[in-house]
């Protein structure tokens, strides 16, 4: 029996696709190696290209796995492979380079390589792909949570982003296929699903009927066994009153929204080709807080975007102070070859990016601690995921990390907990 191991970089879409590929290998008689201390016959590196750092990590992982088994077959798949095949072709450790569309048929390409033992690069032009590429029902997931991919591609073309070129245009998955997969996952005892895609706000845009993301969420909400529906990162402009009127009636929806902001300065947002203003974003936040009193909002912010002056950064800082996100993921802008921003004037010095990044990380940590403190002695419901040391840990419906001691097994169980001890990134509670 041959063995296979996966290394996944990047987003939840990649995680879903790794699970789908792993399931295909298992179904074809391969043994999946998940222990880092053991070597495998085949290594699949599911690459990411969202930043220069992602590219570097992808290359490092592709080279490093040969140290575990010099005779291993090394396969590069995913977004970095899609946009940088010429670079990867020059790395001697790599045997196969496959694009995003080829993931669904990865078994075929690996078996062909085993027969021919000849280096190969294979990828479709994703910009020409018009249909969602189906993996079939994927039931290989985490113990308590399943990531479900419902959409691929993006047509926003933000000036800093290479992803539309790695993923292609918007393609939505047929709702009946989404429902089929989640129904099977629910029968396996999974209680929470995370709905993800490259740009899920555009779900259904390519359908001829008027079926959209909110329609899909309403249908998922009816599936027996699923108790929580969590949304992945969403475009802020998805949120309007009609959307909130409908989503707020779905009792399984998690009150956690990751709104991809990127900057709190209107001038910077325009250069980024983001299609909203800070005023519009504020109205969206207020709408969410109107419908969900316990809503948790998280976001992504890029610092040091080309042309970002000290004044523009200060506008961003002041805006973020006002919005009070629970947590912010801070990224230092990195040049992406092939994007509009790469050729923009006034590229920002690395030291300035570092300084601005630290300021926003400090603000994020302060906000998180402040919000966690508001739960002192309050009762919450936690879906426990696994045990680490003496504590079981899991998340509340609005995604607050919670630890709890218990003599009985809490894995994959939803329990009421009273919050006792507050820390900057988690809460420790006691079972009710």
CSV table of C-alpha atoms in Angstrom, one decimal:
chain,number,residue,atom,x,y,z
A,1,UNK,CA,0.0,0.0,0.0
A,2,UNK,CA,1.4,3.4,-1.0
A,3,UNK,CA,1.2,6.3,1.5
A,4,UNK,CA,0.3,9.9,0.9
A,5,UNK,CA,0.7,13.1,3.0
A,6,UNK,CA,-0.7,16.6,2.5
A,7,UNK,CA,0.6,20.0,3.4
A,8,UNK,CA,-2.0,22.7,3.0
A,9,UNK,CA,-1.2,26.4,2.9
A,10,UNK,CA,-3.6,29.3,2.7
A,11,UNK,CA,-7.4,29.5,2.9
A,12,UNK,CA,-10.3,27.3,3.9
A,13,UNK,CA,-11.0,26.6,0.2
A,14,UNK,CA,-7.6,25.0,0.0
A,15,UNK,CA,-8.4,23.0,3.2
A,16,UNK,CA,-11.7,21.8,1.6
A,17,UNK,CA,-9.9,20.7,-1.5
A,18,UNK,CA,-7.2,18.9,0.5
A,19,UNK,CA,-9.9,17.0,2.3
A,20,UNK,CA,-11.5,16.1,-1.1
A,21,UNK,CA,-8.2,15.0,-2.6
A,22,UNK,CA,-7.3,13.0,0.6
A,23,UNK,CA,-10.6,11.2,0.3
A,24,UNK,CA,-9.9,10.2,-3.3
A,25,UNK,CA,-6.5,8.7,-2.3
A,26,UNK,CA,-8.1,6.8,0.6
A,27,UNK,CA,-10.8,5.4,-1.7
A,28,UNK,CA,-8.1,4.3,-4.2
A,29,UNK,CA,-6.3,2.2,-1.5
A,30,UNK,CA,-3.7,4.7,-0.3
A,31,UNK,CA,-2.9,5.2,3.4
A,32,UNK,CA,-3.1,8.8,4.6
A,33,UNK,CA,-0.1,9.8,6.8
A,34,UNK,CA,-1.1,12.6,9.2
A,35,UNK,CA,1.8,12.2,11.6
A,36,UNK,CA,4.6,14.7,10.8
A,37,UNK,CA,7.3,12.4,12.3
A,38,UNK,CA,6.5,9.7,9.6
A,39,UNK,CA,7.5,9.8,6.0
A,40,UNK,CA,5.2,9.2,3.0
A,41,UNK,CA,5.7,7.9,-0.5
A,42,UNK,CA,3.8,10.9,-2.0
A,43,UNK,CA,3.6,14.4,-0.8
A,44,UNK,CA,0.9,16.8,-2.1
A,45,UNK,CA,1.6,20.4,-1.3
A,46,UNK,CA,-1.5,22.5,-1.8
A,47,UNK,CA,0.1,25.9,-2.4
A,48,UNK,CA,-1.0,29.5,-1.7
A,49,UNK,CA,0.0,32.7,-3.6
A,50,UNK,CA,-1.9,35.4,-1.7
A,51,UNK,CA,1.3,37.1,-0.6
A,52,UNK,CA,5.1,36.8,-1.3
A,53,UNK,CA,5.4,35.1,2.0
A,54,UNK,CA,2.9,32.5,0.8
A,55,UNK,CA,5.0,31.9,-2.3
A,56,UNK,CA,8.1,31.5,-0.2
A,57,UNK,CA,6.4,29.0,2.2
A,58,UNK,CA,5.1,27.0,-0.7
A,59,UNK,CA,8.6,26.7,-2.2
A,60,UNK,CA,10.2,25.8,1.2
A,61,UNK,CA,7.6,23.1,1.8
A,62,UNK,CA,8.1,21.6,-1.7
A,63,UNK,CA,11.9,21.4,-1.2
A,64,UNK,CA,11.7,20.3,2.5
A,65,UNK,CA,9.6,17.1,2.0
A,66,UNK,CA,12.4,15.4,0.1
A,67,UNK,CA,14.5,15.5,3.3
A,68,UNK,CA,11.9,13.1,4.8
A,69,UNK,CA,12.0,10.7,1.9
A,70,UNK,CA,14.4,11.3,-0.9
A,71,UNK,CA,12.5,8.9,-3.1
A,72,UNK,CA,9.1,10.5,-2.5
A,73,UNK,CA,6.9,11.8,-5.3
A,74,UNK,CA,6.4,15.5,-4.8
A,75,UNK,CA,3.3,17.2,-6.2
A,76,UNK,CA,2.7,21.0,-6.3
A,77,UNK,CA,-1.0,21.9,-6.7
A,78,UNK,CA,-3.1,25.0,-6.1
A,79,UNK,CA,-2.9,28.7,-6.6
A,80,UNK,CA,0.9,29.2,-6.6
A,81,UNK,CA,1.3,26.3,-9.0
A,82,UNK,CA,-1.4,27.8,-11.2
A,83,UNK,CA,0.4,31.2,-11.6
A,84,UNK,CA,4.1,30.3,-11.2
A,85,UNK,CA,4.5,27.0,-13.1
A,86,UNK,CA,7.6,28.3,-14.8
A,87,UNK,CA,9.3,28.9,-11.4
A,88,UNK,CA,8.3,25.5,-10.1
A,89,UNK,CA,9.5,23.7,-13.2
A,90,UNK,CA,13.0,24.8,-12.2
A,91,UNK,CA,12.8,23.2,-8.8
A,92,UNK,CA,14.4,19.7,-9.1
A,93,UNK,CA,12.6,18.3,-6.1
A,94,UNK,CA,9.2,18.7,-7.8
A,95,UNK,CA,7.8,15.8,-9.9
A,96,UNK,CA,4.3,17.1,-10.8
A,97,UNK,CA,2.9,20.6,-11.1
A,98,UNK,CA,-0.9,20.7,-11.3
A,99,UNK,CA,-3.3,23.7,-11.4
A,100,UNK,CA,-6.5,24.2,-9.4
A,101,UNK,CA,-8.8,22.5,-11.9
A,102,UNK,CA,-6.6,19.4,-12.0
A,103,UNK,CA,-7.1,18.7,-8.2
A,104,UNK,CA,-10.4,16.8,-8.9
A,105,UNK,CA,-8.4,14.3,-11.1
A,106,UNK,CA,-5.2,14.2,-9.0
A,107,UNK,CA,-5.3,10.4,-8.7
A,108,UNK,CA,-5.1,10.0,-12.5
A,109,UNK,CA,-2.1,12.3,-12.7
A,110,UNK,CA,-0.2,10.7,-9.8
A,111,UNK,CA,-0.8,7.2,-11.2
A,112,UNK,CA,0.3,8.3,-14.7
A,113,UNK,CA,3.5,9.6,-13.1
A,114,UNK,CA,4.1,6.4,-11.3
A,115,UNK,CA,3.8,4.5,-14.6
A,116,UNK,CA,5.9,6.9,-16.7
A,117,UNK,CA,8.3,8.4,-14.1
A,118,UNK,CA,8.4,11.7,-16.1
A,119,UNK,CA,8.1,15.2,-14.8
A,120,UNK,CA,4.9,16.8,-15.9
A,121,UNK,CA,3.1,20.2,-15.8
A,122,UNK,CA,-0.6,20.1,-16.4
A,123,UNK,CA,-3.1,22.9,-15.9
A,124,UNK,CA,-6.1,24.3,-17.7
A,125,UNK,CA,-6.5,28.1,-18.3
A,126,UNK,CA,-8.8,28.8,-15.3
A,127,UNK,CA,-9.8,32.1,-16.9
A,128,UNK,CA,-11.6,30.1,-19.5
A,129,UNK,CA,-13.4,27.8,-17.0
A,130,UNK,CA,-17.1,28.4,-16.9
A,131,UNK,CA,-18.4,25.6,-14.7
A,132,UNK,CA,-17.7,24.8,-11.1
A,133,UNK,CA,-15.3,21.8,-10.8
A,134,UNK,CA,-17.0,19.1,-8.7
A,135,UNK,CA,-15.1,16.8,-6.4
A,136,UNK,CA,-18.2,15.0,-5.4
A,137,UNK,CA,-19.4,14.6,-1.8
A,138,UNK,CA,-16.5,15.0,0.6
A,139,UNK,CA,-17.1,13.5,4.0
A,140,UNK,CA,-13.4,13.4,5.1
A,141,UNK,CA,-13.4,16.4,7.6
A,142,UNK,CA,-12.3,17.6,11.0
A,143,UNK,CA,-14.0,15.8,13.9
A,144,UNK,CA,-16.6,18.5,14.7
A,145,UNK,CA,-16.5,20.9,11.8
A,146,UNK,CA,-16.7,20.6,8.0
A,147,UNK,CA,-15.6,23.2,5.5
A,148,UNK,CA,-17.9,23.2,2.5
A,149,UNK,CA,-16.8,24.9,-0.7
A,150,UNK,CA,-19.8,26.4,-2.6
A,151,UNK,CA,-18.2,28.7,-5.0
A,152,UNK,CA,-14.9,29.3,-6.9
A,153,UNK,CA,-13.4,32.3,-8.7
A,154,UNK,CA,-13.6,36.1,-8.3
A,155,UNK,CA,-14.4,38.9,-10.7
A,156,UNK,CA,-13.5,41.8,-8.4
A,157,UNK,CA,-9.9,42.3,-9.5
A,158,UNK,CA,-8.7,44.3,-6.4
A,159,UNK,CA,-5.5,46.0,-7.5
A,160,UNK,CA,-3.3,44.1,-5.0
A,161,UNK,CA,-4.7,40.6,-5.6
A,162,UNK,CA,-3.5,37.8,-7.9
A,163,UNK,CA,-6.2,35.3,-6.9
A,164,UNK,CA,-8.6,36.0,-9.8
A,165,UNK,CA,-5.8,34.9,-12.1
A,166,UNK,CA,-5.2,31.8,-10.0
A,167,UNK,CA,-8.9,30.9,-9.6
A,168,UNK,CA,-10.6,32.3,-12.6
A,169,UNK,CA,-14.1,33.8,-13.0
A,170,UNK,CA,-17.1,33.2,-10.6
A,171,UNK,CA,-18.5,29.7,-10.7
A,172,UNK,CA,-21.2,28.6,-8.3
A,173,UNK,CA,-21.8,25.0,-7.1
A,174,UNK,CA,-25.2,23.6,-7.8
A,175,UNK,CA,-27.3,23.9,-4.6
A,176,UNK,CA,-28.5,20.2,-4.8
A,177,UNK,CA,-24.8,19.1,-4.7
A,178,UNK,CA,-24.1,21.4,-1.6
A,179,UNK,CA,-27.2,20.0,0.2
A,180,UNK,CA,-26.2,16.4,-0.7
A,181,UNK,CA,-22.8,16.8,0.7
A,182,UNK,CA,-23.9,18.5,3.9
A,183,UNK,CA,-26.6,15.9,4.5
A,184,UNK,CA,-24.0,13.1,4.3
A,185,UNK,CA,-21.7,15.0,6.7
A,186,UNK,CA,-24.6,15.5,9.2
A,187,UNK,CA,-25.2,11.7,9.1
A,188,UNK,CA,-21.5,11.3,10.1
A,189,UNK,CA,-22.2,13.3,13.3
A,190,UNK,CA,-20.7,16.6,12.2
A,191,UNK,CA,-22.5,19.5,13.9
A,192,UNK,CA,-21.0,22.6,12.3
A,193,UNK,CA,-20.4,23.5,8.6
A,194,UNK,CA,-18.3,26.4,7.4
A,195,UNK,CA,-19.5,27.8,4.1
A,196,UNK,CA,-16.6,29.0,2.0
A,197,UNK,CA,-15.5,30.0,-1.4
A,198,UNK,CA,-13.2,32.5,-3.1
A,199,UNK,CA,-15.9,35.1,-3.1
A,200,UNK,CA,-19.0,33.6,-1.6
A,201,UNK,CA,-21.0,36.9,-1.8
A,202,UNK,CA,-21.2,36.3,-5.6
A,203,UNK,CA,-22.7,32.8,-5.1
A,204,UNK,CA,-25.4,32.3,-7.7
A,205,UNK,CA,-24.4,35.3,-9.9
A,206,UNK,CA,-23.7,32.8,-12.7
A,207,UNK,CA,-27.1,31.1,-12.3
A,208,UNK,CA,-29.9,31.9,-14.7
A,209,UNK,CA,-32.5,31.9,-11.9
A,210,UNK,CA,-32.4,34.3,-8.9
A,211,UNK,CA,-31.0,31.7,-6.4
A,212,UNK,CA,-28.4,33.4,-4.3
A,213,UNK,CA,-26.3,32.8,-1.1
A,214,UNK,CA,-29.2,33.6,1.2
A,215,UNK,CA,-31.4,31.0,-0.5
A,216,UNK,CA,-28.6,28.4,-0.1
A,217,UNK,CA,-28.3,29.3,3.6
A,218,UNK,CA,-32.0,28.9,4.1
A,219,UNK,CA,-31.9,25.4,2.6
A,220,UNK,CA,-28.9,24.4,4.6
A,221,UNK,CA,-30.7,25.5,7.8
A,222,UNK,CA,-33.3,22.8,7.2
A,223,UNK,CA,-30.8,19.9,7.2
A,224,UNK,CA,-31.3,17.7,10.3
A,225,UNK,CA,-28.2,17.1,12.4
A,226,UNK,CA,-26.4,20.3,11.5
A,227,UNK,CA,-26.6,22.7,14.5
A,228,UNK,CA,-24.3,25.5,13.4
A,229,UNK,CA,-23.7,27.3,10.0
A,230,UNK,CA,-20.7,29.5,9.9
A,231,UNK,CA,-19.9,31.8,7.1
A,232,UNK,CA,-16.3,32.2,5.7
A,233,UNK,CA,-15.0,35.6,4.7
A,234,UNK,CA,-17.6,37.7,3.0
A,235,UNK,CA,-17.7,40.8,0.9
A,236,UNK,CA,-19.2,43.6,3.1
A,237,UNK,CA,-21.6,44.8,0.3
A,238,UNK,CA,-23.5,41.5,0.6
A,239,UNK,CA,-25.0,42.8,3.8
A,240,UNK,CA,-28.2,44.8,3.4
A,241,UNK,CA,-31.5,45.0,5.3
A,242,UNK,CA,-33.2,42.4,3.1
A,243,UNK,CA,-30.3,40.0,3.7
A,244,UNK,CA,-30.4,40.6,7.4
A,245,UNK,CA,-34.2,40.2,7.6
A,246,UNK,CA,-33.8,36.7,6.1
A,247,UNK,CA,-30.6,35.5,7.7
A,248,UNK,CA,-31.6,36.6,11.2
A,249,UNK,CA,-34.5,34.1,11.0
A,250,UNK,CA,-32.1,31.2,10.6
A,251,UNK,CA,-31.5,29.8,14.1
A,252,UNK,CA,-28.4,27.8,13.1
A,253,UNK,CA,-26.4,30.8,11.7
A,254,UNK,CA,-23.3,31.6,13.8
A,255,UNK,CA,-23.2,35.3,14.9
A,256,UNK,CA,-19.7,35.7,13.6
A,257,UNK,CA,-18.9,37.6,10.4
A,258,UNK,CA,-15.5,38.1,8.8
A,259,UNK,CA,-15.8,41.2,6.8
A,260,UNK,CA,-12.8,41.8,4.5
A,261,UNK,CA,-12.2,45.6,5.0
A,262,UNK,CA,-8.5,46.0,4.0
A,263,UNK,CA,-8.3,49.7,4.8
A,264,UNK,CA,-10.1,52.3,6.9
A,265,UNK,CA,-9.2,55.1,4.6
A,266,UNK,CA,-11.3,56.0,1.5
A,267,UNK,CA,-8.4,57.2,-0.6
A,268,UNK,CA,-6.6,53.9,0.0
A,269,UNK,CA,-9.7,51.9,-0.7
A,270,UNK,CA,-10.1,53.5,-4.1
A,271,UNK,CA,-6.5,52.7,-5.1
A,272,UNK,CA,-7.2,49.1,-3.9
A,273,UNK,CA,-10.3,49.0,-6.1
A,274,UNK,CA,-12.5,48.1,-3.2
A,275,UNK,CA,-16.0,49.0,-4.0
A,276,UNK,CA,-17.3,50.6,-0.8
A,277,UNK,CA,-16.5,53.6,1.3
A,278,UNK,CA,-15.9,53.7,5.1
A,279,UNK,CA,-19.3,55.4,5.5
A,280,UNK,CA,-21.0,52.4,3.7
A,281,UNK,CA,-18.9,50.0,5.7
A,282,UNK,CA,-20.0,51.7,9.0
A,283,UNK,CA,-23.7,51.3,8.0
A,284,UNK,CA,-23.1,47.6,7.3
A,285,UNK,CA,-21.5,47.1,10.8
A,286,UNK,CA,-24.4,49.0,12.4
A,287,UNK,CA,-26.9,46.8,10.6
A,288,UNK,CA,-25.2,43.6,11.8
A,289,UNK,CA,-25.1,44.9,15.4
A,290,UNK,CA,-28.8,45.9,15.2
A,291,UNK,CA,-29.9,42.4,14.3
A,292,UNK,CA,-27.3,40.4,16.5
A,293,UNK,CA,-26.6,42.0,19.9
A,294,UNK,CA,-23.8,39.4,20.5
A,295,UNK,CA,-22.3,39.6,17.0
A,296,UNK,CA,-18.5,39.2,16.7
A,297,UNK,CA,-16.8,41.0,13.7
A,298,UNK,CA,-13.4,40.1,12.4
A,299,UNK,CA,-11.5,41.5,9.4
A,300,UNK,CA,-8.3,41.7,7.3
A,301,UNK,CA,-6.3,44.8,7.0
A,302,UNK,CA,-3.4,45.6,4.6
A,303,UNK,CA,-0.8,48.1,5.9
A,304,UNK,CA,1.7,49.9,3.7
A,305,UNK,CA,-0.3,49.8,0.5
A,306,UNK,CA,1.4,51.8,-2.2
A,307,UNK,CA,0.9,55.5,-1.6
A,308,UNK,CA,-0.4,55.1,2.0
A,309,UNK,CA,0.8,58.2,3.7
A,310,UNK,CA,1.0,58.7,7.5
A,311,UNK,CA,-2.2,60.7,7.3
A,312,UNK,CA,-4.0,57.8,5.5
A,313,UNK,CA,-2.7,55.3,8.0
A,314,UNK,CA,-3.9,57.4,10.8
A,315,UNK,CA,-7.4,57.6,9.2
A,316,UNK,CA,-7.3,53.8,9.1
A,317,UNK,CA,-6.3,53.6,12.7
A,318,UNK,CA,-9.0,56.0,13.9
A,319,UNK,CA,-11.6,54.1,11.8
A,320,UNK,CA,-10.6,50.8,13.3
A,321,UNK,CA,-10.7,52.3,16.8
A,322,UNK,CA,-14.3,53.4,16.1
A,323,UNK,CA,-15.5,50.1,14.6
A,324,UNK,CA,-13.9,47.9,17.4
A,325,UNK,CA,-13.4,44.6,15.6
A,326,UNK,CA,-13.0,41.6,17.9
A,327,UNK,CA,-9.9,40.5,16.0
A,328,UNK,CA,-8.0,41.9,13.0
A,329,UNK,CA,-5.6,39.9,10.7
A,330,UNK,CA,-2.9,42.4,9.8
A,331,UNK,CA,-1.0,41.9,6.5
A,332,UNK,CA,2.0,44.0,5.4
A,333,UNK,CA,1.5,44.7,1.7
A,334,UNK,CA,3.7,42.7,-0.6
A,335,UNK,CA,4.2,43.2,-4.3
A,336,UNK,CA,2.3,40.6,-6.4
A,337,UNK,CA,3.7,40.4,-9.9
A,338,UNK,CA,0.9,40.7,-12.5
A,339,UNK,CA,-1.3,43.0,-10.4
A,340,UNK,CA,-2.0,46.7,-10.9
A,341,UNK,CA,-0.6,47.7,-7.5
A,342,UNK,CA,2.8,46.2,-8.3
A,343,UNK,CA,3.5,49.1,-10.7
A,344,UNK,CA,2.0,51.8,-8.6
A,345,UNK,CA,4.3,54.7,-7.5
A,346,UNK,CA,5.3,55.4,-3.8
A,347,UNK,CA,5.9,51.9,-2.6
A,348,UNK,CA,6.3,51.9,1.2
A,349,UNK,CA,9.5,51.1,3.0
A,350,UNK,CA,9.5,47.8,4.9
A,351,UNK,CA,10.3,49.4,8.3
A,352,UNK,CA,7.3,51.7,8.0
A,353,UNK,CA,5.1,48.7,7.2
A,354,UNK,CA,6.5,46.9,10.2
A,355,UNK,CA,5.8,49.9,12.5
A,356,UNK,CA,2.2,50.3,11.2
A,357,UNK,CA,1.6,46.5,11.5
A,358,UNK,CA,2.7,46.5,15.2
A,359,UNK,CA,0.3,49.4,16.0
A,360,UNK,CA,-2.7,47.6,14.5
A,361,UNK,CA,-1.8,44.3,16.2
A,362,UNK,CA,-1.7,46.0,19.5
A,363,UNK,CA,-5.1,47.5,18.8
A,364,UNK,CA,-6.5,44.1,17.8
A,365,UNK,CA,-5.2,42.5,21.0
A,366,UNK,CA,-6.6,45.3,23.1
A,367,UNK,CA,-10.0,44.9,21.4
A,368,UNK,CA,-10.0,41.1,21.9
A,369,UNK,CA,-9.3,41.3,25.6
A,370,UNK,CA,-11.9,44.1,26.1
A,371,UNK,CA,-14.6,42.0,24.3
A,372,UNK,CA,-13.6,38.8,26.2
A,373,UNK,CA,-13.9,40.6,29.5
A,374,UNK,CA,-17.5,41.5,28.7
A,375,UNK,CA,-18.3,37.8,29.0
A,376,UNK,CA,-17.1,37.5,32.6
A,377,UNK,CA,-19.6,35.3,34.6
A,378,UNK,CA,-21.9,35.0,31.6
A,379,UNK,CA,-23.2,31.8,30.2
A,380,UNK,CA,-22.3,30.7,26.7
A,381,UNK,CA,-22.8,27.5,24.6
A,382,UNK,CA,-19.6,25.9,23.3
A,383,UNK,CA,-19.1,23.2,20.7
A,384,UNK,CA,-16.0,21.4,22.0
A,385,UNK,CA,-13.5,20.2,19.4
A,386,UNK,CA,-10.7,18.4,21.1
A,387,UNK,CA,-8.6,18.0,24.3
A,388,UNK,CA,-5.3,19.8,24.8
A,389,UNK,CA,-3.5,18.9,28.0
A,390,UNK,CA,-6.1,19.1,30.9
A,391,UNK,CA,-8.6,21.2,29.0
A,392,UNK,CA,-11.1,20.6,26.3
A,393,UNK,CA,-11.4,23.6,23.9
A,394,UNK,CA,-14.0,24.8,21.5
A,395,UNK,CA,-15.8,27.9,20.2
A,396,UNK,CA,-19.0,29.7,21.1
A,397,UNK,CA,-21.5,30.4,18.3
A,398,UNK,CA,-19.9,33.8,17.8
A,399,UNK,CA,-16.4,32.2,17.7
A,400,UNK,CA,-14.8,32.9,21.1
A,401,UNK,CA,-12.2,30.3,22.0
A,402,UNK,CA,-13.2,28.7,25.2
A,403,UNK,CA,-11.4,26.2,27.5
A,404,UNK,CA,-13.0,23.9,30.1
A,405,UNK,CA,-12.0,21.0,32.3
A,406,UNK,CA,-14.1,17.9,32.4
A,407,UNK,CA,-13.8,14.3,33.6
A,408,UNK,CA,-16.2,13.2,30.9
A,409,UNK,CA,-15.5,13.4,27.1
A,410,UNK,CA,-16.7,16.7,25.6
A,411,UNK,CA,-15.5,16.2,22.0
A,412,UNK,CA,-18.2,17.1,19.5
A,413,UNK,CA,-20.6,18.1,22.2
A,414,UNK,CA,-22.4,21.4,22.7
A,415,UNK,CA,-22.4,22.4,26.4
A,416,UNK,CA,-23.3,25.4,28.4
A,417,UNK,CA,-20.4,27.0,30.1
A,418,UNK,CA,-20.0,29.9,32.6
A,419,UNK,CA,-17.0,32.2,31.7
A,420,UNK,CA,-14.7,32.5,34.7
A,421,UNK,CA,-11.2,33.5,33.8
A,422,UNK,CA,-10.5,35.9,30.9
A,423,UNK,CA,-7.4,36.0,28.8
A,424,UNK,CA,-6.4,38.1,25.7
A,425,UNK,CA,-7.2,35.3,23.2
A,426,UNK,CA,-9.5,32.9,25.1
A,427,UNK,CA,-11.9,32.3,28.0
A,428,UNK,CA,-11.7,29.6,30.6
A,429,UNK,CA,-15.1,28.4,31.9
A,430,UNK,CA,-16.9,25.9,34.0
A,431,UNK,CA,-19.6,23.5,32.9
A,432,UNK,CA,-23.1,24.6,34.0
